[in-house]
Amino acid sequence: MLSRRFGGLLEPLCRVSTLPDLKAQILSLTREYARQAHGAHRPAADPDRTPWQSGSPIPYAGRVFTEDEVEAAVSATLDFWLTLGSEGAAMERELAAFLGVRHSLLVNSGSSANLVAIAALTSPKLPKERRIQPGDEVITVAAGFPTTVAPIVQVGAVPVFIDADPITGNARCDQLELAYSPGKTKAVMMAHALGNPFDLSATLAFCRQYNLWLVEDNCDALGCSYSMPRQLAESLGFTQNSPGLDEGLDRVVRWTGTWGDLSTQSFYPPHHLTMGEGGAVNIVSDQKLKVIAESFRDWGRDCWCPSGVDNTCNKRFGWQLGELPEGYDHKYTYSHLGYNLKPLDPQAAIGRVQLRRLPEFIEARKQNWETLRRGLAAHEDVLEFALPTHATAWHPEQGFSWDSSGCRTICSWFGFKIAVKPDAPFSRTDLAQELDRNLIGNRMLFGGNLLRQPAFVQLRHDNAQALRVVGDMVGSDEIMASTLFLGTYPGLTSAMLAVEVEAIQAFICQ
Ligand SMILES: Cc1ncc(COP(=O)(O)O)c(C=O)c1O
């Protein structure tokens, strides 16, 4: 039965003699298996994609892959290096090259990436006045995903919450100044919400004024770009476009994740590319931050040898650090209280194939957002749709109009955010339940106002000084009460999107 299904491919297996031949046969069979087993996970635009059956669930997100990813995973598994190795090193180089940053370090999740990024800023190797020490403050935003904030607490710092804007879903950067505490504020760490860049020009100006670190949680925003007039960009220290981006001589345009000091990615399946579990810390320009972040990722060690390599520094037995004896093995010298947060090499092999698809995935996310926006445009009386930061309106013909800042955002949307207006005859929960009845995947904007989550209520209850809140959180509360999002992922076919639009229209017009 099996050999019939694979058209006799199994038979030559018994006859091959060399290992490379054997591997090639296995990979050929693997591709055939993946083609037959996973047709429904191909990109929506792929002609070999298994057609979506009307009435089947429409996920909000998921893995999008072909036999290429499965082959890469099996090939790396057969090689059985397992821990981060040549595939990992290649993916780190390729991701850094795509973004145009100095280094990318792979980790096992976006949450780990956030932990490594903020932990790196606690290093004693940094100048004393910039190092985050226990009790120092890090400004963040109340609405979003919990592990943008939890690592701030986990390294002993105090998160200071500003509010979010219900239209963009992003931080209200006009509150940054209010959140500043001289001598205590050391960093700003916040996410580009649902693939919508936050106001980078205001945030960077604030960080430059007070000499603060900026950590961009770019987990939901790989492929978003942000541009500003050249003069403004240069005043903030940026002269170069990101690779592949260009808006003319008068402007500087860069990917999100390349404006701060450090940025983070998640490669969990709903994100812009996937390795199953995985993430990355991007070090934008400072080599010292790379060495420190790598140390926190890799047990806290001082040595930076890749796994399986012994003497990269050429003085393995030539160091004297801490109170260790002269010449103590550098491989076992620890300068930080670190973790071990590396992913596996086969995961990186998958990620490398996904990275090659990224431009196509980014485009699909934009198109899917546009399709939903056009499809639901007649319902602006009851539904409020997201606007990119700096946009003032969306027009079906002209697209977005922009504010007078001169800054622009191009969104690589993680989701299609919809808020139910206060005077609508139904609630957000009614809409979510209707979507559920229609098997249409929908999600809240993660934790909503995080301050209302049990973990943060408990944190404050245990120690009133563990966090600080600036002003009321009306925007974050509004997001929590009225917002949900639909998917924009590249597995959504036009038939699926049409069903989503029809279901929402039917619900509104009933
Ligand atoms: C903004 C943001 N940051 C961090 C994370 C955590 O990523 P991971 O699930 O890979 O730990 C997520 C997860 O979706 C996220 O949305």
XYZ file of C-alpha atoms and ligand atoms in Angstrom:
526
model
C 0.000 0.000 0.000
C 2.718 2.447 1.068
C 4.985 1.741 -1.900
C 2.002 1.990 -4.273
C 1.162 5.415 -2.866
C 4.723 6.623 -3.298
C 4.884 5.257 -6.840
C 7.695 2.783 -6.170
C 9.937 5.407 -4.542
C 10.633 3.093 -1.610
C 12.199 0.291 -3.620
C 15.480 1.959 -4.612
C 16.033 2.751 -0.921
C 17.199 -0.811 -0.352
C 19.791 -0.592 -3.117
C 21.539 2.731 -2.377
C 24.983 2.367 -0.956
C 26.436 5.754 -0.004
C 25.156 7.906 2.842
C 24.601 10.972 0.619
C 22.518 8.815 -1.744
C 20.541 7.421 1.128
C 19.920 10.900 2.507
C 18.844 12.147 -0.909
C 16.324 9.305 -1.163
C 14.946 10.001 2.285
C 14.580 13.683 1.456
C 12.897 12.898 -1.822
C 10.375 10.715 0.007
C 10.001 13.405 2.651
C 9.074 15.955 0.018
C 6.551 13.594 -1.494
C 5.041 12.889 1.921
C 4.827 16.600 2.758
C 3.224 17.370 -0.597
C 0.532 14.803 0.052
C 0.045 15.434 3.770
C 0.247 19.201 4.110
C -1.434 20.726 1.062
C -3.778 22.752 3.274
C -0.819 24.588 4.842
C 0.630 25.927 1.599
C 0.492 29.693 1.026
C -2.977 30.784 -0.122
C -1.575 31.888 -3.486
C 0.162 28.544 -4.176
C -1.561 26.713 -7.078
C -1.003 23.376 -5.271
C -2.782 24.551 -2.132
C -5.615 22.187 -1.124
C -8.792 24.215 -1.694
C -10.527 25.398 1.446
C -13.915 23.720 1.895
C -16.811 26.031 2.655
C -17.975 25.494 6.236
C -14.508 24.471 7.495
C -12.850 26.537 10.230
C -10.997 29.710 9.250
C -8.057 30.019 11.629
C -6.832 33.459 12.607
C -3.250 32.292 12.042
C -1.138 29.206 11.565
C 1.905 27.628 9.992
C 2.259 28.284 6.260
C 4.807 26.002 4.643
C 5.519 23.547 1.853
C 7.695 20.483 1.405
C 10.728 22.811 1.505
C 10.395 23.410 5.249
C 9.717 19.736 5.972
C 12.757 18.707 3.936
C 14.929 21.249 5.767
C 13.737 19.951 9.148
C 14.336 16.303 8.230
C 17.707 17.041 6.666
C 18.926 18.858 9.776
C 17.489 16.110 11.954
C 19.339 13.434 10.000
C 22.548 15.418 10.437
C 21.661 15.258 14.150
C 23.856 18.103 15.355
C 20.751 19.082 17.338
C 21.936 22.055 19.352
C 22.351 25.396 17.610
C 24.968 24.838 14.888
C 25.522 25.626 11.236
C 21.813 26.157 10.445
C 21.481 28.439 13.457
C 24.569 30.435 12.521
C 23.306 30.775 8.942
C 19.865 31.895 10.055
C 21.360 34.450 12.430
C 23.404 35.866 9.528
C 20.466 35.821 7.118
C 18.010 37.464 9.512
C 20.566 40.142 10.386
C 21.202 40.722 6.665
C 17.476 40.963 5.895
C 16.984 43.564 8.615
C 20.329 45.285 8.129
C 21.306 44.963 11.790
C 24.682 44.071 13.235
C 23.639 40.710 14.704
C 20.639 38.525 15.302
C 20.764 35.933 18.050
C 18.347 33.042 17.891
C 16.485 32.096 21.058
C 13.709 29.624 21.804
C 10.798 32.112 21.896
C 9.801 35.749 21.653
C 9.352 35.786 25.406
C 12.929 34.547 25.834
C 14.053 37.220 23.384
C 12.443 39.893 25.560
C 14.051 38.395 28.659
C 17.513 38.297 27.057
C 17.145 41.842 25.698
C 16.224 43.442 29.000
C 18.642 41.256 30.983
C 21.448 42.434 28.685
C 20.798 45.983 29.839
C 21.508 44.983 33.454
C 25.083 43.983 32.646
C 27.915 45.432 34.753
C 29.859 45.667 31.482
C 27.700 48.692 30.566
C 28.457 52.224 31.760
C 27.238 52.609 35.339
C 24.776 55.393 34.565
C 23.083 53.360 31.815
C 22.992 49.939 33.459
C 19.527 48.868 34.684
C 19.828 48.089 38.380
C 17.170 46.768 40.796
C 14.508 49.439 41.331
C 15.335 51.301 38.117
C 12.415 52.021 35.832
C 11.523 50.877 32.337
C 8.652 52.596 30.534
C 6.201 50.284 28.813
C 2.582 50.214 27.693
C -0.440 48.797 29.512
C -2.230 47.115 26.591
C -0.538 44.156 24.980
C 1.189 40.859 25.519
C 2.338 39.961 29.044
C 5.848 38.860 28.192
C 6.725 42.279 26.845
C 6.452 43.400 30.468
C 7.136 40.367 32.676
C 10.899 40.335 31.899
C 11.188 43.900 33.212
C 9.948 42.650 36.588
C 11.979 39.456 36.303
C 15.251 41.441 36.136
C 14.276 43.452 39.219
C 13.261 46.651 37.432
C 9.992 48.553 37.785
C 7.677 48.747 34.761
C 6.091 52.173 34.382
C 2.888 51.935 32.387
C 1.639 54.473 29.913
C -1.698 54.136 28.170
C -2.475 52.830 24.670
C -4.391 54.506 21.882
C -7.498 52.475 20.944
C -7.229 53.289 17.224
C -3.598 52.274 16.605
C -3.380 49.877 19.562
C 0.006 51.482 20.294
C 1.504 53.390 23.209
C 0.391 56.965 23.727
C 3.847 58.438 23.279
C 2.625 61.854 24.458
C 2.727 60.269 27.953
C 6.422 59.300 27.822
C 7.516 62.553 29.408
C 5.035 62.100 32.268
C 6.461 58.648 32.923
C 10.066 59.854 33.135
C 11.713 59.757 36.511
C 15.164 61.426 36.652
C 17.931 59.048 37.654
C 15.586 56.060 37.637
C 14.266 55.703 34.090
C 16.753 53.668 32.064
C 14.820 52.302 29.092
C 11.656 52.185 27.036
C 10.482 48.707 26.042
C 7.274 48.267 24.111
C 5.706 46.404 21.208
C 4.618 47.473 17.735
C 1.024 46.378 18.308
C -0.422 43.840 15.844
C 2.059 44.857 13.155
C 1.517 48.585 13.516
C 4.720 50.509 14.327
C 4.510 52.764 17.368
C 5.520 56.422 17.076
C 9.250 55.880 16.676
C 10.131 59.501 16.056
C 8.591 60.659 19.362
C 10.001 57.671 21.257
C 13.502 58.072 19.839
C 13.531 61.805 20.518
C 12.571 61.063 24.133
C 15.225 58.328 24.446
C 17.917 60.593 22.967
C 16.965 63.467 25.281
C 17.397 61.367 28.416
C 20.031 58.887 27.176
C 17.694 55.887 27.483
C 17.799 52.466 25.840
C 15.041 51.570 23.409
C 13.992 47.910 23.127
C 11.487 47.337 20.325
C 9.348 44.263 20.845
C 9.055 43.489 17.145
C 7.490 40.064 17.748
C 4.292 40.980 15.882
C 5.840 43.332 13.375
C 8.523 41.689 11.247
C 8.345 43.420 7.870
C 6.801 46.683 9.101
C 8.654 49.787 8.050
C 8.771 53.326 9.361
C 10.036 56.359 7.519
C 10.769 59.963 8.366
C 12.192 63.044 6.682
C 15.967 62.690 6.287
C 16.726 65.717 8.445
C 14.700 64.329 11.343
C 16.233 60.863 10.897
C 19.748 62.323 10.900
C 19.024 64.334 14.025
C 18.128 60.998 15.682
C 21.294 59.329 14.379
C 20.007 57.500 11.278
C 21.430 58.050 7.817
C 20.876 54.663 6.140
C 17.792 52.963 4.762
C 17.260 49.302 5.620
C 18.286 46.874 2.853
C 15.700 46.803 0.079
C 13.819 49.904 1.296
C 13.924 53.296 -0.388
C 11.584 56.293 -0.320
C 13.843 58.721 -2.148
C 16.706 60.988 -1.131
C 14.648 63.145 1.239
C 13.569 60.325 3.520
C 15.061 57.529 5.614
C 13.052 54.313 5.763
C 13.900 51.353 7.955
C 12.302 48.152 9.173
C 10.855 48.237 12.650
C 13.253 46.435 14.924
C 16.162 48.465 13.560
C 15.530 51.850 15.211
C 16.085 50.908 18.853
C 19.205 49.508 20.511
C 17.782 46.006 20.675
C 14.692 44.385 19.238
C 12.996 41.033 19.501
C 11.169 38.562 17.242
C 8.849 35.643 17.887
C 8.765 32.685 15.528
C 5.797 30.929 17.166
C 3.375 29.752 14.434
C 0.985 32.755 14.279
C 3.896 35.139 13.688
C 5.299 36.396 10.406
C 7.543 33.382 10.066
C 7.789 30.262 12.154
C 10.277 27.753 13.531
C 7.566 26.125 15.720
C 8.971 27.689 18.847
C 11.634 30.331 18.461
C 12.598 33.938 18.460
C 15.494 36.300 18.031
C 17.197 39.248 19.654
C 18.399 41.777 17.093
C 21.388 43.885 18.060
C 21.086 46.963 15.907
C 24.621 48.350 16.038
C 26.477 47.942 19.334
C 28.884 44.964 19.306
C 29.166 45.081 23.092
C 25.411 44.440 23.414
C 25.834 41.381 21.185
C 28.476 39.885 23.442
C 26.385 40.611 26.534
C 23.077 39.340 25.073
C 24.802 36.170 23.893
C 26.225 35.658 27.345
C 22.750 35.902 28.931
C 21.379 33.492 26.322
C 24.239 31.025 26.823
C 24.394 30.314 30.577
C 25.940 33.701 31.441
C 29.356 32.609 30.231
C 32.088 35.063 29.335
C 33.285 32.924 26.391
C 31.632 33.385 23.011
C 32.684 30.141 21.279
C 29.909 28.510 19.234
C 28.928 25.084 20.527
C 31.564 22.476 19.628
C 34.318 25.100 19.240
C 36.922 25.675 21.913
C 39.278 28.597 21.545
C 37.667 31.418 19.537
C 39.391 34.078 21.660
C 42.798 32.386 21.202
C 43.515 32.762 24.912
C 41.274 30.131 26.438
C 43.720 29.703 29.352
C 44.994 33.281 29.317
C 42.304 35.121 31.288
C 42.001 36.159 34.904
C 38.453 37.287 35.730
C 36.572 37.700 39.011
C 38.402 35.910 41.779
C 39.263 32.933 39.591
C 42.840 31.684 39.439
C 44.978 32.995 36.564
C 44.359 30.975 33.381
C 41.089 29.382 34.516
C 39.246 27.947 31.447
C 37.402 30.804 29.717
C 34.701 28.341 28.615
C 33.732 27.940 32.264
C 33.962 31.572 33.276
C 30.622 33.278 34.013
C 30.250 37.034 33.922
C 26.429 37.105 34.175
C 23.683 35.192 35.953
C 22.473 33.817 32.656
C 20.026 31.356 31.179
C 20.138 28.770 28.423
C 17.543 29.892 25.876
C 18.847 28.490 22.606
C 16.587 26.770 20.068
C 17.581 23.616 18.167
C 19.388 23.547 14.832
C 16.497 21.787 12.973
C 14.253 24.693 14.047
C 16.710 27.122 12.490
C 16.718 25.033 9.301
C 12.937 25.557 9.073
C 13.320 29.251 9.884
C 15.799 29.746 7.045
C 13.295 28.502 4.473
C 10.579 30.666 6.043
C 12.866 33.693 5.883
C 13.097 33.288 2.112
C 9.298 33.487 1.963
C 9.144 36.600 4.122
C 8.676 39.211 1.352
C 5.782 37.182 -0.079
C 4.293 36.708 3.423
C 4.527 40.430 4.209
C 2.747 41.276 0.969
C -0.007 38.723 1.647
C -0.614 40.182 5.114
C -0.987 43.660 3.619
C -3.333 42.414 0.902
C -5.481 40.475 3.356
C -5.821 43.523 5.603
C -6.826 45.601 2.605
C -9.417 43.004 1.506
C -11.041 42.976 4.941
C -10.921 46.769 5.200
C -12.643 47.215 1.826
C -15.119 44.426 2.526
C -16.231 45.991 5.805
C -15.994 49.667 4.783
C -19.780 50.072 4.775
C -19.952 49.384 8.513
C -18.002 52.292 9.912
C -21.154 53.379 11.759
C -20.760 50.448 14.178
C -17.173 49.270 13.718
C -13.933 51.204 14.238
C -10.949 49.939 12.260
C -7.265 50.320 13.063
C -5.234 53.093 11.507
C -1.469 52.864 11.101
C 0.381 55.214 13.449
C 0.553 58.691 11.835
C -2.419 57.932 9.524
C -5.467 60.130 9.988
C -7.941 58.345 7.724
C -8.329 55.542 5.212
C -9.989 56.159 1.821
C -11.003 53.339 -0.527
C -9.353 55.086 -3.501
C -6.453 57.135 -2.082
C -5.478 54.807 0.774
C -4.249 56.496 3.960
C -3.918 60.205 4.641
C -1.185 61.229 7.063
C -0.616 63.660 9.920
C 1.754 66.614 9.642
C 4.727 64.891 11.356
C 6.201 63.802 8.027
C 6.512 60.279 9.446
C 4.867 57.275 7.806
C 4.271 53.651 8.706
C 3.859 50.664 6.439
C 2.219 47.859 8.358
C 2.980 44.174 7.990
C -0.243 43.408 9.827
C -0.315 40.687 12.475
C -4.094 41.013 12.626
C -7.102 42.991 11.450
C -8.200 44.988 14.488
C -11.867 45.830 14.860
C -13.424 47.789 17.716
C -17.173 47.779 18.274
C -18.343 51.378 18.676
C -20.044 52.286 21.970
C -23.429 53.032 20.355
C -23.506 49.828 18.259
C -26.512 47.602 19.055
C -24.173 44.712 19.873
C -21.062 44.252 21.985
C -17.598 43.033 21.115
C -18.404 39.787 22.919
C -21.576 39.364 20.813
C -19.441 39.781 17.690
C -16.790 37.347 18.948
C -19.459 34.754 19.735
C -20.973 35.153 16.282
C -17.537 34.692 14.710
C -17.044 31.582 16.829
C -20.422 30.201 15.679
C -19.170 30.687 12.110
C -15.824 28.997 12.932
C -13.982 32.242 12.176
C -10.813 32.577 14.240
C -10.721 35.741 16.329
C -8.625 36.956 19.220
C -8.594 39.733 21.824
C -5.719 42.181 21.749
C -3.826 39.692 23.926
C -4.040 40.564 27.620
C -6.019 43.806 27.121
C -5.142 46.188 29.960
C -2.417 44.039 31.538
C -2.833 45.857 34.842
C -6.184 44.094 35.242
C -4.659 40.642 34.701
C -4.449 38.496 37.859
C -0.646 38.330 37.696
C -0.270 42.112 37.696
C -2.993 42.646 40.320
C -1.092 40.200 42.522
C 2.248 41.891 41.809
C 0.865 45.222 42.959
C -0.879 43.612 45.916
C 2.377 41.987 47.064
C 4.412 45.165 46.623
C 2.848 48.523 45.748
C 6.250 49.726 44.482
C 6.678 46.847 42.021
C 5.107 48.881 39.224
C 4.050 52.438 38.495
C 1.093 53.699 36.460
C 0.960 57.070 34.703
C -2.545 58.503 34.530
C -5.703 56.531 33.951
C -5.708 53.683 31.480
C -8.857 54.628 29.584
C -7.435 53.693 26.196
C -6.205 50.299 27.396
C -9.547 49.656 29.102
C -11.359 50.588 25.919
C -9.191 48.185 23.922
C -9.956 45.485 26.446
C -13.694 46.122 26.317
C -14.350 46.738 22.636
C -11.601 45.222 20.480
C -10.919 41.932 18.752
C -8.871 40.995 15.751
C -9.180 38.682 12.772
C -6.270 37.032 11.035
C -4.258 38.412 8.145
C -1.861 35.461 7.796
C -0.721 34.291 4.358
C -2.728 31.068 4.572
C -6.029 32.949 4.200
C -7.525 32.439 0.737
C -9.850 34.913 -0.930
C -12.728 32.467 -0.319
C -11.987 32.466 3.420
C -11.782 36.262 3.546
C -15.061 36.559 1.619
C -16.778 34.276 4.150
C -15.459 36.429 7.000
C -16.801 39.593 5.436
C -20.181 38.007 4.630
C -20.577 36.619 8.155
C -19.891 40.018 9.745
C -22.174 41.802 7.292
C -24.980 39.312 7.937
C -24.543 39.749 11.699
C -24.653 43.540 11.508
C -27.603 43.662 9.116
C -29.765 41.008 10.803
C 4.134 41.460 21.274
C 4.560 40.086 21.691
N 5.702 39.938 22.378
C 6.139 38.732 22.764
C 5.430 37.590 22.466
C 5.931 36.268 22.937
O 6.371 35.432 21.902
P 6.484 33.856 22.130
O 5.086 33.301 22.067
O 7.329 33.367 21.016
O 7.085 33.643 23.463
C 4.230 37.694 21.767
C 3.466 36.487 21.441
O 2.557 36.462 20.638
C 3.778 38.979 21.368
O 2.621 39.135 20.702
